Coordinates of C-alpha atoms and ligand atoms in Angstrom, one line a residue:
X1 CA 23.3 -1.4 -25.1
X2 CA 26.5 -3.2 -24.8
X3 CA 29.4 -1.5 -22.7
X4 CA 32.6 -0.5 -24.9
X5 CA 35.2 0.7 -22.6
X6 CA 38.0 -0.8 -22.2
X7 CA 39.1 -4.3 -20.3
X8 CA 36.3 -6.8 -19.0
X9 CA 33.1 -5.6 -17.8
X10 CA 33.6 -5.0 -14.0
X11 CA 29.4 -4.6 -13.3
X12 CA 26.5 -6.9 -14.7
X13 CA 24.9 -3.4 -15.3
X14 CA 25.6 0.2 -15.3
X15 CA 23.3 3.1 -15.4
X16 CA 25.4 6.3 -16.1
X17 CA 24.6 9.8 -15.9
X18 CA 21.6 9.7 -13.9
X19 CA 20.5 12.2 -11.0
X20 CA 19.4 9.7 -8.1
X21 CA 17.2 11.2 -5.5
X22 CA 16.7 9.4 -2.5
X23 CA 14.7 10.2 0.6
X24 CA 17.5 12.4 2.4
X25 CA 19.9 13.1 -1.2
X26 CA 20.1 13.9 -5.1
X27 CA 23.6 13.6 -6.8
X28 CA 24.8 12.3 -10.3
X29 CA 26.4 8.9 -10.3
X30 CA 27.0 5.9 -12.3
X31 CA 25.8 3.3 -10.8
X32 CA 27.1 -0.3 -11.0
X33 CA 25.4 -3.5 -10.6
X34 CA 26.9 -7.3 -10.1
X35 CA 24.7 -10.2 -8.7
X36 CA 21.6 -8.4 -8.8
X37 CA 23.2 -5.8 -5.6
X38 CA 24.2 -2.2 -6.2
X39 CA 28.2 -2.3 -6.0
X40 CA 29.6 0.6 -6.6
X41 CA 27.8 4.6 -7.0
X42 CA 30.7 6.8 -8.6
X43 CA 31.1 9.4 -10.9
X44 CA 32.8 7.6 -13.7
X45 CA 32.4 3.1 -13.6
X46 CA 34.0 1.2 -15.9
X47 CA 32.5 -1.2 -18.6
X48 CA 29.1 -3.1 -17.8
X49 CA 27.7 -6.3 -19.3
X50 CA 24.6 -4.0 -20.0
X51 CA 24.7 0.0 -19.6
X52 CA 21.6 2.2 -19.4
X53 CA 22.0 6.1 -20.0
X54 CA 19.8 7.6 -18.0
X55 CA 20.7 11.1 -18.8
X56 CA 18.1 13.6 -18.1
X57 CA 16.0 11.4 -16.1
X58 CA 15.8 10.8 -12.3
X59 CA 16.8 7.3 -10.8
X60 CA 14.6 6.4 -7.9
X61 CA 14.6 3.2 -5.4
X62 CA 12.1 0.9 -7.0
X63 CA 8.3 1.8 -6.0
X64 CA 7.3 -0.6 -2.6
X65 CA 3.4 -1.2 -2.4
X66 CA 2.8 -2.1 0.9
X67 CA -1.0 -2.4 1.3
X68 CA -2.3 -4.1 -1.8
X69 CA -4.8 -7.2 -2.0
X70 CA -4.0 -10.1 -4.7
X71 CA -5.4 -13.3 -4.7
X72 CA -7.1 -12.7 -1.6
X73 CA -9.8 -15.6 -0.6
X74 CA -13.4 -13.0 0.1
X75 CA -15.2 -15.1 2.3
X76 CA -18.2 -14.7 -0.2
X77 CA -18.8 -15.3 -4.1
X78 CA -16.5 -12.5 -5.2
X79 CA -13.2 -13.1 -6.7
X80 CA -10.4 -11.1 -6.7
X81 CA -9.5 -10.0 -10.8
X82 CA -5.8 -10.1 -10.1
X83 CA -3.6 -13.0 -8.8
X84 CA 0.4 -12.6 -8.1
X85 CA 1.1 -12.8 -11.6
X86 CA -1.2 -10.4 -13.3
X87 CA -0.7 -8.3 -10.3
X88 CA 2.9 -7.7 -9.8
X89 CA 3.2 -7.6 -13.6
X90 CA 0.6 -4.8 -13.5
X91 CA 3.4 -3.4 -10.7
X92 CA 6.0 -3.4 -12.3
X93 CA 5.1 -1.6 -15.5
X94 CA 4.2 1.1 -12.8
X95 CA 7.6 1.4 -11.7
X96 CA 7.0 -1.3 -7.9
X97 CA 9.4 -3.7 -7.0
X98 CA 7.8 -5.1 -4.3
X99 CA 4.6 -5.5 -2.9
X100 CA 3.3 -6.5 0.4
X101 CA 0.1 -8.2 0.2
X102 CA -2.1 -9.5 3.1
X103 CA -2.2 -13.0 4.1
X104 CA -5.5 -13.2 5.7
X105 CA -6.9 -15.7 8.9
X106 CA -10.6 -17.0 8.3
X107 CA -12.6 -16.6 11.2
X108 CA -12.1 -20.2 12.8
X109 CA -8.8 -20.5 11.1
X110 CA -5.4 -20.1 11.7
X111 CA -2.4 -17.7 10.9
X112 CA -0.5 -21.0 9.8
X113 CA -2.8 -21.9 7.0
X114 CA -3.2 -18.6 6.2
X115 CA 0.3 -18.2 5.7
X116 CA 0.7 -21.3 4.0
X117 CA -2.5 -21.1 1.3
X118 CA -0.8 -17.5 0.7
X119 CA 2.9 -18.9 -0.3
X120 CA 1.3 -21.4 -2.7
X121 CA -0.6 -18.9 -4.4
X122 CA 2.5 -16.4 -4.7
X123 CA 5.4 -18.8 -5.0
X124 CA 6.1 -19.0 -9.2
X125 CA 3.6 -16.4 -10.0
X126 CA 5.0 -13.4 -8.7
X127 CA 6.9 -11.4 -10.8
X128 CA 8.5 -8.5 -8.2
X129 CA 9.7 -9.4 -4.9
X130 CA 7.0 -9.9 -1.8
X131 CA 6.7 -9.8 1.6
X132 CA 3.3 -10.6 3.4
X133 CA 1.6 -8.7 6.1
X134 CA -0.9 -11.1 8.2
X135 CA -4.7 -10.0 8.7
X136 CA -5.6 -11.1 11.9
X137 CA -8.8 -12.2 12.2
X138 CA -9.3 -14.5 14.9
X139 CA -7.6 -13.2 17.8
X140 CA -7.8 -15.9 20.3
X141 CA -5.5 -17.2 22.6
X142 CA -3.5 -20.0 20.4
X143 CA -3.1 -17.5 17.4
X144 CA -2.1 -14.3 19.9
X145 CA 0.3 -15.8 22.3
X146 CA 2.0 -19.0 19.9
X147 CA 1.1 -18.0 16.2
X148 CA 2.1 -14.3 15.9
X149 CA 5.3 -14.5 18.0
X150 CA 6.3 -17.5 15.7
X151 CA 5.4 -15.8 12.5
X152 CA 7.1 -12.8 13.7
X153 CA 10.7 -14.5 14.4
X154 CA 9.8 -16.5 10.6
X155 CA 10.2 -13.0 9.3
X156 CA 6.1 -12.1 9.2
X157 CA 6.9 -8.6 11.5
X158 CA 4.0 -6.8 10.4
X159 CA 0.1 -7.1 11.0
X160 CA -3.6 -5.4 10.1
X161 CA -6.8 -5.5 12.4
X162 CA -10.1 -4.4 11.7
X163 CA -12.5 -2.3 13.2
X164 CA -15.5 -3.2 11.3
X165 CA -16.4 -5.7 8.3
X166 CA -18.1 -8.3 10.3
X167 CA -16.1 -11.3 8.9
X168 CA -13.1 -9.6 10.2
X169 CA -13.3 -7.1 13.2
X170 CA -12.2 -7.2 16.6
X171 CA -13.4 -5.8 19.4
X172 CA -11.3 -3.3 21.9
X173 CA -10.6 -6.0 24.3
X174 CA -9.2 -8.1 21.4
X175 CA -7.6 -5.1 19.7
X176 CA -5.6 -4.9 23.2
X177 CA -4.6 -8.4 23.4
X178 CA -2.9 -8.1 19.8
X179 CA -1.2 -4.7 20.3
X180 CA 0.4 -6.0 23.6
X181 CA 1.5 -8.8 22.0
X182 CA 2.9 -6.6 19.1
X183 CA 4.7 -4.6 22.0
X184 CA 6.4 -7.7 23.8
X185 CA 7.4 -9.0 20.3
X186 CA 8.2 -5.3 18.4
X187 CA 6.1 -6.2 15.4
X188 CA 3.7 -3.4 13.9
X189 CA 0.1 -3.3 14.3
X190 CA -1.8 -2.0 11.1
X191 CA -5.0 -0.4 11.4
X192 CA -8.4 -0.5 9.1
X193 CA -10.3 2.6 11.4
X194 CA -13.9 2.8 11.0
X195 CA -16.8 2.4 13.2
X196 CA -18.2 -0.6 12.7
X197 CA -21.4 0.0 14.3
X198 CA -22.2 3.5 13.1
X199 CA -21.5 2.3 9.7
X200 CA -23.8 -1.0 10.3
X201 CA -27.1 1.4 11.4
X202 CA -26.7 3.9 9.0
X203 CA -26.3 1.2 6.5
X204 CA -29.8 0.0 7.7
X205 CA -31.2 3.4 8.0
X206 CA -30.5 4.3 4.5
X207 CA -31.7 0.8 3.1
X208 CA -34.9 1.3 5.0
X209 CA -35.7 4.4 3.3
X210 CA -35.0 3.2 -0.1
X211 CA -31.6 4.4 -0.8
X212 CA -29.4 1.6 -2.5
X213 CA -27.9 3.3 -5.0
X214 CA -23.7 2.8 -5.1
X215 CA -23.7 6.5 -3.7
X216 CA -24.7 5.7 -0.9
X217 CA -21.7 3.6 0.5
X218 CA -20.6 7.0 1.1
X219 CA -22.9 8.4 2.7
X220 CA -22.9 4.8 4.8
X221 CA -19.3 5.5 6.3
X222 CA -18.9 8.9 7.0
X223 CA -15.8 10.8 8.4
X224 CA -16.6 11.1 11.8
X225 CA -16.8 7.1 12.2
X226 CA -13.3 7.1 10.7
X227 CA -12.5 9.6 13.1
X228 CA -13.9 8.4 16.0
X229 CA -12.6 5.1 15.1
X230 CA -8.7 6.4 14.2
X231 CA -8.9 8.1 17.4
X232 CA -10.0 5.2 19.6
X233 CA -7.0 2.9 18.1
X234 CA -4.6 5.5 18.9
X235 CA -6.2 6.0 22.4
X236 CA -5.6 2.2 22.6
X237 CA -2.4 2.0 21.2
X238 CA -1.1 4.9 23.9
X239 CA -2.9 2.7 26.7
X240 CA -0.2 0.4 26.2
X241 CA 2.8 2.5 24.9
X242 CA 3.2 0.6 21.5
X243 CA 3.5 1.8 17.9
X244 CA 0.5 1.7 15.5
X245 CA -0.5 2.8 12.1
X246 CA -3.8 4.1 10.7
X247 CA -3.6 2.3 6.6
X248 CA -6.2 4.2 4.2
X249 CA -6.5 7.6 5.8
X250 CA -9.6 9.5 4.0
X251 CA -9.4 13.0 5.0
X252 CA -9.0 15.3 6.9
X253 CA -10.9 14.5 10.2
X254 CA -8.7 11.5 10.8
X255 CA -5.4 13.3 9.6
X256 CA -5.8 15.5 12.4
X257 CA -5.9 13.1 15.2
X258 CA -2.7 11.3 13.4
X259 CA -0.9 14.8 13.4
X260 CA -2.0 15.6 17.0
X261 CA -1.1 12.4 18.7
X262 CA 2.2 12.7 16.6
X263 CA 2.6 16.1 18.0
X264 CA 2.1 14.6 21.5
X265 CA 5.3 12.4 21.1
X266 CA 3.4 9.4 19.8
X267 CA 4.8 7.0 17.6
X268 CA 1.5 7.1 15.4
X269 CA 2.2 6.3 11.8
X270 CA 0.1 6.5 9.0
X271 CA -0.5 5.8 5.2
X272 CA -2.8 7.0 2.9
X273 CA -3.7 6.0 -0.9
X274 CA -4.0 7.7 -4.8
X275 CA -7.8 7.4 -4.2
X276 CA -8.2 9.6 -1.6
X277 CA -6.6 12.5 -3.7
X278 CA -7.5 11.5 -7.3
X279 CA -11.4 10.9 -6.3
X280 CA -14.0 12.5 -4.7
X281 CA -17.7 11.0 -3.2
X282 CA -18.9 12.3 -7.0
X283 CA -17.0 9.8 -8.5
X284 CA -19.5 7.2 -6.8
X285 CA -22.5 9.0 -8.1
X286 CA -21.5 8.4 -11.8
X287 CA -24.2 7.0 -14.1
X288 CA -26.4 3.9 -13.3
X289 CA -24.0 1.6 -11.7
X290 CA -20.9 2.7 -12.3
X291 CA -20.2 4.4 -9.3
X292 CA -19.8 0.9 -8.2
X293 CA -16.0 1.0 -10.2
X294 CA -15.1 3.6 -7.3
X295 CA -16.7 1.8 -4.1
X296 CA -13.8 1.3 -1.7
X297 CA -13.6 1.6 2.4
X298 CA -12.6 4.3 3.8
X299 CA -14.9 6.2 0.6
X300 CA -13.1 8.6 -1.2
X301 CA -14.8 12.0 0.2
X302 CA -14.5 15.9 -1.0
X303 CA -11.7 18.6 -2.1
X304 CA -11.0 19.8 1.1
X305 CA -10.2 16.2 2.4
X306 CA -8.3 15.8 -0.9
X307 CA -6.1 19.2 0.3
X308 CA -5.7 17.8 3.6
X309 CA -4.6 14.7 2.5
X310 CA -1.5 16.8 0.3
X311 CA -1.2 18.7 3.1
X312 CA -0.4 15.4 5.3
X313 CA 2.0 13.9 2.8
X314 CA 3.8 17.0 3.2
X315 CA 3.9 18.4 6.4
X316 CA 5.3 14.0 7.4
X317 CA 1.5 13.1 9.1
X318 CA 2.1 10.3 6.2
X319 CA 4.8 8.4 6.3
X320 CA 3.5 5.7 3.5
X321 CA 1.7 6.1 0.3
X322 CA 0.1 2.5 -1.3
X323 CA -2.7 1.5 -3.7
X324 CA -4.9 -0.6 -1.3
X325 CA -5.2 -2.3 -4.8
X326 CA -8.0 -4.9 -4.1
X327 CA -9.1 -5.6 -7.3
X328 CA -12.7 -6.3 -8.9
X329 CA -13.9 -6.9 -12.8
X330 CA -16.7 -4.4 -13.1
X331 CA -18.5 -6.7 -16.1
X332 CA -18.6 -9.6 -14.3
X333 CA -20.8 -12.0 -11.6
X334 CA -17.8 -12.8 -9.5
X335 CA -16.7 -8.7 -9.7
X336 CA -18.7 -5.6 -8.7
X337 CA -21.9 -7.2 -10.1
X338 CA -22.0 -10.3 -7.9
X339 CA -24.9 -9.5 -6.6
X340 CA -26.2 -8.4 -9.6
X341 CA -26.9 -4.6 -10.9
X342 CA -29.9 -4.0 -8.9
X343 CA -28.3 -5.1 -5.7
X344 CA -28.1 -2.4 -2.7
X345 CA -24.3 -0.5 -2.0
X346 CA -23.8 -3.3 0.9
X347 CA -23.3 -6.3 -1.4
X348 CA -21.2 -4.6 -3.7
X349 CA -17.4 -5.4 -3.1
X350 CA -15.1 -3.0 -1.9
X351 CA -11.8 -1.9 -3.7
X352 CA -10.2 -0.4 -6.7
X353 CA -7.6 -1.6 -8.6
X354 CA -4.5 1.1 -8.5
X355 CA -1.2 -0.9 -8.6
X356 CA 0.0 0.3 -12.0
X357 CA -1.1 3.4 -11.6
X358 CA 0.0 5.0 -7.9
X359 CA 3.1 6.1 -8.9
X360 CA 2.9 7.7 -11.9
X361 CA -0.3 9.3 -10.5
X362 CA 1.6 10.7 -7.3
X363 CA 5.1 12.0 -9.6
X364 CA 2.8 13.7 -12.0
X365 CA 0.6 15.7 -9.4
X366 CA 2.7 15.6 -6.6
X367 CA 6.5 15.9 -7.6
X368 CA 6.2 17.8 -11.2
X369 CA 2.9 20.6 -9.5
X370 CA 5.1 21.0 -6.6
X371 CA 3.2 20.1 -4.2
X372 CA 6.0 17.8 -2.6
X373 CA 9.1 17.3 -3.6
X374 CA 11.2 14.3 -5.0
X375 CA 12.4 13.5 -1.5
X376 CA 9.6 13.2 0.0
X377 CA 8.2 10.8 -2.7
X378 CA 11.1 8.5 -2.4
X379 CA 10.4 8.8 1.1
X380 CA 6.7 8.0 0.5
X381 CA 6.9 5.3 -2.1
X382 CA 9.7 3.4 -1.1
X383 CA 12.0 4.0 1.9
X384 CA 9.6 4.7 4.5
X385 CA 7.3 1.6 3.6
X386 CA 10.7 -0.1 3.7
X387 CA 11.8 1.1 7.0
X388 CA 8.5 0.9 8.8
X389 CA 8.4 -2.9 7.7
X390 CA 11.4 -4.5 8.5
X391 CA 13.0 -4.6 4.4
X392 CA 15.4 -1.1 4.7
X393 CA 18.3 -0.9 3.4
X394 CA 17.6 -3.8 1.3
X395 CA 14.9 -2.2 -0.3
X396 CA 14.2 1.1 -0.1
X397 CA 17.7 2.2 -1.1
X398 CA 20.0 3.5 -3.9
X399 CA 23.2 2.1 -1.2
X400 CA 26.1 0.2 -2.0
X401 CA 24.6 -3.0 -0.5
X402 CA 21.2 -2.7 -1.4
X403 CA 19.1 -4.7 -3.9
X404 CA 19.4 -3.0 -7.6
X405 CA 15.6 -2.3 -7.4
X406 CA 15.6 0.7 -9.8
X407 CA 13.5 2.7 -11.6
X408 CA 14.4 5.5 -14.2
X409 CA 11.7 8.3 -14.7
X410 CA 10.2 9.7 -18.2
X411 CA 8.8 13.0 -17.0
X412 CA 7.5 15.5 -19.2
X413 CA 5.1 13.2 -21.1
X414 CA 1.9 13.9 -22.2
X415 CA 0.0 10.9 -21.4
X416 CA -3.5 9.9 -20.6
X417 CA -4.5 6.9 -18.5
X418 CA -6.8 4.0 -20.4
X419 CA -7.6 0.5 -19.2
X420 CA -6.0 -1.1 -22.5
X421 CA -2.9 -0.3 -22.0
X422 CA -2.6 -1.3 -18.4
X423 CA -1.4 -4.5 -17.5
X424 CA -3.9 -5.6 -14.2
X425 CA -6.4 -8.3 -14.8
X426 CA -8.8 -5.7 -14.1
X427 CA -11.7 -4.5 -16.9
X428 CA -11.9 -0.9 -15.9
X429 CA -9.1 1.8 -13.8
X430 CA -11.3 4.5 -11.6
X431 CA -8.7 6.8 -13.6
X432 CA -9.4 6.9 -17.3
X433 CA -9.0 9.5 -19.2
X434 CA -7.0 11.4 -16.6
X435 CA -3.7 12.8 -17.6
X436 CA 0.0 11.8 -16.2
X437 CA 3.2 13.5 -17.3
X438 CA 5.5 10.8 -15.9
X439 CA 6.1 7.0 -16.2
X440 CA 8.6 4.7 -15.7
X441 CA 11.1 4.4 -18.9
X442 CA 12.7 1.6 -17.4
X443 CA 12.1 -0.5 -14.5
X444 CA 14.9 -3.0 -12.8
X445 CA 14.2 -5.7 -10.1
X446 CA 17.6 -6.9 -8.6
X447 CA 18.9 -5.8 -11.5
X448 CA 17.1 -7.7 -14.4
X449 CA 14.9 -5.4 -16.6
X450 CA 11.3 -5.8 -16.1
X451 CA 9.4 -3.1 -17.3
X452 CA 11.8 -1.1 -20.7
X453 CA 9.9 0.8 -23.2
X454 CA 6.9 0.1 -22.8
X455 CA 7.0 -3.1 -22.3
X456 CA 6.7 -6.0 -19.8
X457 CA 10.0 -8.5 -19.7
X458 CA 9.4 -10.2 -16.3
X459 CA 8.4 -13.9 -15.6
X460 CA 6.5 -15.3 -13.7
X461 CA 8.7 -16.9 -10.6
X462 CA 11.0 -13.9 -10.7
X463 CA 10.0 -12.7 -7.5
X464 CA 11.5 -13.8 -4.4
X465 CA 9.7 -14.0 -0.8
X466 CA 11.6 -11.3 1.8
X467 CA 11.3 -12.0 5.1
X468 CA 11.2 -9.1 6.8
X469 CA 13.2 -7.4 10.5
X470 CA 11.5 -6.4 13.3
X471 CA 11.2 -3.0 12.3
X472 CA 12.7 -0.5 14.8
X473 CA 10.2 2.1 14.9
X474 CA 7.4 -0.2 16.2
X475 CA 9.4 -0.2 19.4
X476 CA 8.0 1.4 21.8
X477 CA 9.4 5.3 22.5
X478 CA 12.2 5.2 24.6
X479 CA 12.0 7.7 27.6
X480 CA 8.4 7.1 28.3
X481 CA 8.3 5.4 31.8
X482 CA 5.3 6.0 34.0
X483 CA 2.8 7.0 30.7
X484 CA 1.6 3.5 31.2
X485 CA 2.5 2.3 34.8
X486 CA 0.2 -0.8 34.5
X487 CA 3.2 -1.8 31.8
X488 CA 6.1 -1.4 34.5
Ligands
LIG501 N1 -11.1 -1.5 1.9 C1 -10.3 -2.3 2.6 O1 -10.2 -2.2 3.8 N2 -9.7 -3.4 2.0 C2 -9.8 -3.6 0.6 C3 -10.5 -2.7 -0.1 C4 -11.2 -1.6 0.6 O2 -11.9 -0.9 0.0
LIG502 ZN1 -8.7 -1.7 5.2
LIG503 ZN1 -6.8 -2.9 2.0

């Protein structure tokens, strides 16, 4: 649509008539668009290039995915499905404008290279904008103290550590090291909590006795290792006054401990994902191997822990809501079979695919059933992931300033979820069949219309890198002295 009024166009784009929610506010406003910024929110803008009437429909900050795996290396001979192109396509028909993606040390490696195999892999591809988090794997000395406070002033503010995965974890004295250093250098400290050696003996135990079945990796990592293990990186993080946050909460065991150390005046954050309120440990018992399509860490666990994961998202225990999208074919020797069909829960490879999907998912059960309301999936979705990573107000925002990442809501659909019509390099989604009553009608990046209709009209390269701030709330709470006197 062309704009008719009178005189030259003053915006690249308009969008007129929408009601905008944002985490905080809902109002109707034009808003106007130049340079790929928003320029102007008013009630009636003159002409634009383009114009969208969004009349009837919500206008939201474009979606932020801040815990998704593309492209990642897997240290064994699994393959991730979905690279930056098929992946942040796949985003963007699902209403995300940027993702933030791990780039992940090797054991023996370095955070440099790291950093530097991971911009060659998104650099052209991507089609959404990106940030990286770094996985640190390999917390010794050189990468601690001169790598991370490098890659934090180059605009890498944001890290995860693992307590289990043997290729990956550290151990509490090296979980110590990086959180001080995340303290001197206000960078945030990410979380995978799971005990790594309850889950290792009752991985033998139950292999011992016979039981391989995909199943089983839920019964493998039960809630009270996630528990005990959420509750040990908070104990840590409190040791030295710092900031953390639990990614992939499960249920309900480790929610607690999030909510009571927040309660204590803690500045524990946490996030939690669609498949921990869309699946249950009964979707890993499905037929044969198929279960396998649901096999993810922390395991998806019961209906209660699905309630207490609602319950989190709205009482503010959850401050961010991503896919964990770590994607596997389900049909193939480098996917979930690549250690064949016959092969024991260990060896199959963890993670679903859910980029496309975790918005419409969460505005269809969460928004239009009432369970929380449009704030507080702005909130979820986009401005908190963008303020607890260094990208607010530039993303995260419907502001006079901020990037024109926008989305524009069809709610009221009838629609169910299938594979085919997804746009992930994926052969399978953990949610066919299931029913959504919203989707994005149109989604813009800076701008530019990527997602309209139905269909896909990004490019590969459109995506920009964004460094990202030291975010302000991984400082340290002010007003704390003596908690940690060995600090002073
Ligand atoms: N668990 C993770 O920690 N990462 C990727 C996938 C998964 O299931
Ligand atoms: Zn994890
Ligand atoms: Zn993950």
């Amino acid at each position: 649509m062309t704009g008719t009024g009178p005189g030259p166009a003053a915006f690249d784009m308009v969008i007129r008539n929408g009601r905008i929610a944002t985490a905080s506010d809902t109002f109707h406003a034009d808003i106007g668009i130049r340079g790929g910024k928003i320029v102007a929110l008013a009630q009636r803008l003159g002409p634009g290039l383009d114009e969208i009437d969004a009349a009837g429909r919500w206008v939201l900050p474009g979606g932020i995915d801040a815990h998704c795996h593309l492209d990642q290396p897997t240290g064994d001979a699994s393959v991730m499905a979905d690279d930056f192109l098929t992946g942040t396509r796949s985003a963007a028909c699902g209403g995300t404008t940027t993702v933030i993606p791990f780039a992940a040390q090797q054991k023996g490696g370095t955070l440099e290279d790291a950093v530097a195999d991971y911009h060659r892999r998104a650099s052209g591809k991507a089609c959404i904008d990106y940030a990286f988090h770094l996985i640190v794997a390999d917390a010794t000395p050189h990468t601690v103290q001169k790598e991370l406070p490098d890659l934090i002033r180059r605009g890498y503010t944001s890290f995860k550590i693992y307590m289990t995965y043997e290729s990956l974890k550290l151990d509490d004295r090296q979980i110590l090291d990086v959180l001080a250093l995340a303290r001197s250098e206000g960078a945030m400290t990410m979380v995978h909590a799971e005990n790594s050696d309850c889950i290792a003996w009752l991985t033998d135990y139950l292999l011992e006795r016979g039981m391989k079945a995909p199943r089983y990796h839920g019964t493998s990592r039960p809630a009270v290792a996630e528990r005990e293990a959420t509750h040990r990186a908070i104990s840590l993080a409190e040791f030295l006054d710092t900031p953390v946050l639990i990614v992939h909460v499960s249920g309900a065991e480790a929610a607690d401990q999030i909510r009571q150390a927040q309660t204590r005046g803690l500045r524990v954050y946490a996030e939690t994902c669609p498949q921990y309120l869309f699946l249950t440990a009964a979707d890993l018992d499905r037929h044969g191997f198929e279960g396998a399509k649901c096999i993810c860490s922390p395991p998806p666990r019961d209906a209660g822990s699905q309630q207490a994961i609602w319950d989190g998202l709205d009482n503010g225990t959850f401050q961010v809501f991503s896919s964990d999208h770590a994607p596997f074919r389900y049909e193939d020797a480098q996917g979930k079979k690549v250690a064949g069909e016959e092969a024991d829960f260990s060896r199959i490879p963890n993670g679903i695919p859910g980029l496309e999907t975790r918005l419409p998912l969460l505005f269809s059960e969460g928004v239009l059933k009432g369970r929380i309301d449009i704030h507080k999936f702005v909130a979820l979705t986009s401005t908190g992931p963008a303020r607890i990573y260094g990208l607010y107000p530039r993303k995260g925002s419907i502001s006079v300033g901020a990037d024109a990442d926008i989305v524009i809501w069809d709610t009221g659909l009838r629609r169910t979820i299938h594979n085919d019509a997804l746009h992930h390099n994926v052969d399978y989604t953990p949610y066919e069949g299931r029913r959504v009553t919203a989707w994005p009608a149109v989604t813009l990046l800076r701008g530019k219309r990527v997602f309209d209709n139905g269909a896909f009209l990004g490019q590969a390269g459109d995506g920009q890198f964004l460094p990202c701030e030291k975010p302000a709330l991984a400082q340290p709470r002010p007003g704390r002295a003596g908690r940690s006197p060995w600090l002073e």
